[in-house]
Coordinates of C-alpha atoms in Angstrom, one line a residue:
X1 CA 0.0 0.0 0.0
X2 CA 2.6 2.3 0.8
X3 CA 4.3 1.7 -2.7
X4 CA 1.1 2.4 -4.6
X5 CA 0.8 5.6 -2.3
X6 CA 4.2 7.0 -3.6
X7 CA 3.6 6.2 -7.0
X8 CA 0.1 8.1 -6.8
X9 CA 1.8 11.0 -5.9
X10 CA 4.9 10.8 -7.7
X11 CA 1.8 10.6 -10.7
X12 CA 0.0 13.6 -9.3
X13 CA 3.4 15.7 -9.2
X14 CA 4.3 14.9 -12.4
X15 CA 0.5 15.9 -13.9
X16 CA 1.1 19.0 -11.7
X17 CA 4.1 19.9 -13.0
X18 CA 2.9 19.4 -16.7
X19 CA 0.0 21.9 -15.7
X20 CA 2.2 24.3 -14.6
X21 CA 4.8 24.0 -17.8
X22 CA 1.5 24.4 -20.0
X23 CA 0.4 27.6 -18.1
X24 CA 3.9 29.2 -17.9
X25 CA 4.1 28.6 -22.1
X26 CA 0.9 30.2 -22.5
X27 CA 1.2 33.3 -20.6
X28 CA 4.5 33.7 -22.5
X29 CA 3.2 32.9 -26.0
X30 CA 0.2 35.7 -24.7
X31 CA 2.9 38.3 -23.8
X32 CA 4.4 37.9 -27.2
X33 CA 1.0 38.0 -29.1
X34 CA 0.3 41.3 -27.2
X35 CA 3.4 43.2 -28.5
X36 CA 2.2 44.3 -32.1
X37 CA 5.4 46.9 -33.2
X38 CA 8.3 44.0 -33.7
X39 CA 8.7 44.8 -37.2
X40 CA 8.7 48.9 -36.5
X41 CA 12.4 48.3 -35.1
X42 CA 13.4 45.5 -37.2
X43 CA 15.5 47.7 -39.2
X44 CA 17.7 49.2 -36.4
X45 CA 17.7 46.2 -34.0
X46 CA 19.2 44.3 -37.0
X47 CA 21.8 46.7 -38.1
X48 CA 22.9 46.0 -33.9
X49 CA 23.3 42.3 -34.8
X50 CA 25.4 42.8 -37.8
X51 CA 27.5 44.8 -35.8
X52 CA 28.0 41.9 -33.8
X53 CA 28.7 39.7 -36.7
X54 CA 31.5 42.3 -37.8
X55 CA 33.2 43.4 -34.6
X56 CA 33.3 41.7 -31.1
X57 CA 31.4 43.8 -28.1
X58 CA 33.4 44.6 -25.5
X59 CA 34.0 42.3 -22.9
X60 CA 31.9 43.3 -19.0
X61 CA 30.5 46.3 -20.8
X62 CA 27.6 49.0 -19.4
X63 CA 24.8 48.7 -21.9
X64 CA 22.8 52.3 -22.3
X65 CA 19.5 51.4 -23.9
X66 CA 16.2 53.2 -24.5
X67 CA 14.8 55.7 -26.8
X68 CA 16.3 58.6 -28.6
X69 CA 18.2 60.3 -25.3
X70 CA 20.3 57.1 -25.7
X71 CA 20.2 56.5 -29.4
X72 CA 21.5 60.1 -30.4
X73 CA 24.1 60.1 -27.5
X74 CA 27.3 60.3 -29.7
X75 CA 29.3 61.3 -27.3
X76 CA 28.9 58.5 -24.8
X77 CA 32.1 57.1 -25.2
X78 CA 34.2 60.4 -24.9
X79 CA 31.5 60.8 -21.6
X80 CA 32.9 57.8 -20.0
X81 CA 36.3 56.8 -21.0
X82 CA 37.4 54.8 -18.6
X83 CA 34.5 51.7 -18.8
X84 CA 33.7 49.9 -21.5
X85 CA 30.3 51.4 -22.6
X86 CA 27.7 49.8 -25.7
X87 CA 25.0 52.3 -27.0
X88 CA 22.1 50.2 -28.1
X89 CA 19.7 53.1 -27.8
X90 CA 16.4 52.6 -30.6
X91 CA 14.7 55.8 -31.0
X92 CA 11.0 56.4 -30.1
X93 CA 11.2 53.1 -28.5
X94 CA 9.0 52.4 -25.1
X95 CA 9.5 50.4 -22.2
X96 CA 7.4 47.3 -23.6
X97 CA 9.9 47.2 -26.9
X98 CA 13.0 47.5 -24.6
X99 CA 11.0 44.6 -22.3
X100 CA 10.5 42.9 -25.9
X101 CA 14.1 43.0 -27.7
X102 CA 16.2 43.1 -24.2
X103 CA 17.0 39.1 -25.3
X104 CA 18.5 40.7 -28.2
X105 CA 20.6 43.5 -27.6
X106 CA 21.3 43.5 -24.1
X107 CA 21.2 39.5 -22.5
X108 CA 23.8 38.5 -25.1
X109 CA 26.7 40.7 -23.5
X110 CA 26.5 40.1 -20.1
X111 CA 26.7 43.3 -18.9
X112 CA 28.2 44.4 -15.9
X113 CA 25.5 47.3 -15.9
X114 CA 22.4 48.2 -17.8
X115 CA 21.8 51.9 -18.2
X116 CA 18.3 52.6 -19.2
X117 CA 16.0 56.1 -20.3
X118 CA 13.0 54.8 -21.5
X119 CA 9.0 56.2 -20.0
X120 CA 9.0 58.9 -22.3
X121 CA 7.8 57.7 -25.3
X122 CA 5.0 55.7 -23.1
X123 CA 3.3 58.9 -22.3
X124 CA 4.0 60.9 -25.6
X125 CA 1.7 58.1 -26.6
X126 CA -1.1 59.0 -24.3
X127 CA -0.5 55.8 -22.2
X128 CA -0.7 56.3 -18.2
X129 CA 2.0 56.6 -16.1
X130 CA 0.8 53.1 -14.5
X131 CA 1.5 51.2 -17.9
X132 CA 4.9 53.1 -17.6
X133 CA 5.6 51.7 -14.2
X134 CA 4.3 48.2 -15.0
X135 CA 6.3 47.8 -18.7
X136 CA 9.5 48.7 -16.0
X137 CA 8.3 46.4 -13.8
X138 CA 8.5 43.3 -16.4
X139 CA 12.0 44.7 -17.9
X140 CA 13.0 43.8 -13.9
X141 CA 11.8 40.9 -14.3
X142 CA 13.7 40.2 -17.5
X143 CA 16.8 41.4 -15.6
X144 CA 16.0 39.0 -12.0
X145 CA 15.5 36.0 -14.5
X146 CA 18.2 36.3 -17.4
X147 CA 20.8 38.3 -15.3
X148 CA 20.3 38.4 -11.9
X149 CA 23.5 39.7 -11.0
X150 CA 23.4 43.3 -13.3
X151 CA 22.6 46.0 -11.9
X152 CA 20.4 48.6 -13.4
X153 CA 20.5 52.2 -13.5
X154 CA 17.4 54.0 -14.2
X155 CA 17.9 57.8 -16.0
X156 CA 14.5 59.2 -15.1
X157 CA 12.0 60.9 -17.6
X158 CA 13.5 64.6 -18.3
X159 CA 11.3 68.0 -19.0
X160 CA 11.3 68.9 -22.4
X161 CA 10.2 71.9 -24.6
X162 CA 8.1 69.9 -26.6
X163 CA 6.1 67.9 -24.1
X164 CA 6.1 70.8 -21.4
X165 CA 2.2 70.2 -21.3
X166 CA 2.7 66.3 -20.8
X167 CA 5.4 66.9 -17.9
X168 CA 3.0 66.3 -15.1
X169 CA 2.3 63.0 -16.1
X170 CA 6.1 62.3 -17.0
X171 CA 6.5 63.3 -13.3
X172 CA 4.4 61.3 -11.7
X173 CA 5.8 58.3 -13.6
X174 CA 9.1 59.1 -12.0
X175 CA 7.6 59.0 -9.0
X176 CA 5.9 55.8 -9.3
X177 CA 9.0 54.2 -11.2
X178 CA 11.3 55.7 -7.9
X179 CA 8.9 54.0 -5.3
X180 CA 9.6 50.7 -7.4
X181 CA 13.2 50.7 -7.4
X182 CA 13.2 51.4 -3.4
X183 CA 12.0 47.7 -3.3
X184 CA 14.8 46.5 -5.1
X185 CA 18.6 46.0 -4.0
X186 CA 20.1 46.5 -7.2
X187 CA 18.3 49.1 -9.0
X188 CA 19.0 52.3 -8.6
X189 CA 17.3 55.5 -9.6
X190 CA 19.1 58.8 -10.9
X191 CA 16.8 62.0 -11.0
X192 CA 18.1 64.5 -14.2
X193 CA 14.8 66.5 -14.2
X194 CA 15.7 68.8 -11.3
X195 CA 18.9 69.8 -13.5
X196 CA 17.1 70.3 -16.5
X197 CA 14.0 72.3 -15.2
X198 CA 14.0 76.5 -14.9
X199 CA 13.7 78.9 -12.0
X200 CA 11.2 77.1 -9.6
X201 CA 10.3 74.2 -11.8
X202 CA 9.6 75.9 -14.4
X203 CA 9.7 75.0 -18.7
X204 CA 13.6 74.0 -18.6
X205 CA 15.9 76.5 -20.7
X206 CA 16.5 76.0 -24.5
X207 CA 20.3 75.7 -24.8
X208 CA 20.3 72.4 -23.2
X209 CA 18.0 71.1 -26.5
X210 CA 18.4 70.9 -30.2
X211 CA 16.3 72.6 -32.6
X212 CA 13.0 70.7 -31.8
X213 CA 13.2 71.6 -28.2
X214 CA 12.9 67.7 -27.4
X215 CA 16.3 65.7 -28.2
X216 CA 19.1 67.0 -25.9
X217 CA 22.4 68.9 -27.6
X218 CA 25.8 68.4 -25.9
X219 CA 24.9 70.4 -23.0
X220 CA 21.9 68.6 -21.9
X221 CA 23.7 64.8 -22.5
X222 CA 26.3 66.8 -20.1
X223 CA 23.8 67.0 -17.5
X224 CA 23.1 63.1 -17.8
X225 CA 26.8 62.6 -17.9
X226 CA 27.2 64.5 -14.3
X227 CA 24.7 62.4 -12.7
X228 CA 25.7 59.0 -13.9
X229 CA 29.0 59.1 -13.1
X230 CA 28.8 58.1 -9.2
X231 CA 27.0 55.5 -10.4
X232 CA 29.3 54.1 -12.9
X233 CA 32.6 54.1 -11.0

């Protein structure tokens, strides 16, 4: 009797264990039929991988990913000289695409870091700041599963002449996104909007923007560069 007993429940763990497999593959296969802009990137999240193909990344580096802060940081290197740092910035990009091609263009390095600015384009595009805060959530996630080990840094959403009227909202996603990464050991937040705004929180100042009064110039990647750099020694 007590051998059938242990083979019932070896039986039942096994069943149970096939349930849960089942379960786990269709949530997944759920999250991926939910993301719907795959082949809006496919051009520049290719041109990463041939870059790959042609020239080894750097061994240990700091990955800076995100939207268009990142992508048209040209000066990142000369920013940080002394560590090994990979710009794999896609522009207009949202927290659910970096959630989305993170196995792409940041798992296969193994970084020693992962810098991130992403949030922004989440409320350009009317989203609230709580599908911000979950979409940052799941990239934590990502990192706790695939690379438990790498810290990240989070660059928080910056004021902008463009999207002054939107800045409330940006705000408050900082704020949510900040009280997320207090639960966390090795995720750390760096504010750049109190650098960036005027005289009493005012519409931040012009020369720190190029011509479209969104995308930073030299002196507002400066700014970024100031903040980081306690972070990154």
């Amino acid at each position: 009797r007590e051998a059938i007993d242990l083979a019932r429940i070896a039986i039942m763990k096994k069943f149970v264990l096939t349930v849960l497999f089942f379960v786990i593959a269709a949530v997944s296969a759920a999250g991926q039929a939910l993301y719907t802009r795959e082949k809006e990137w496919a051009n520049e999240i290719n041109a990463f991988l041939e870059i790959d193909k042609k020239q080894n990344p750097p061994k240990d580096p700091i990955v800076f990913t995100g939207s268009s802060t990142i992508r048209m940081w040209t000066s990142l290197r000369q920013d940080f000289p002394t560590v090994n740092v990979m710009n794999r910035g896609f522009g207009g990009s949202r927290l659910d695409d970096l959630v989305f091609f993170a196995p792409k263009i940041v798992a296969p390095y193994k970084p020693k870091m992962i810098v991130v600015y992403s949030g922004e384009n989440d409320i350009e595009a009317k989203e609230p700041a709580e599908n911000a805060l979950e979409d940052f959530k799941a990239f934590v996630a990502f990192r706790d599963k695939t690379l438990p080990k790498t810290p990240i840094v989070y660059i928080s959403m910056k004021p902008s002449i463009l999207r002054w009227s939107l800045w409330p909202e940006m705000n408050r996603g900082n704020d949510l996104i900040r009280t997320e990464i207090a639960k966390h050991k090795n995720v750390r937040y760096v504010d750049i909007s109190a650098a960036m705004l005027g005289p009493n929180g005012e519409k931040p100042p012009a020369d720190i923007f190029v011509a479209d009064g969104l995308h930073l110039n030299a002196k507002g990647h400066a700014i970024i560069t100031k903040a980081l750099k306690p972070f990154l020694k």
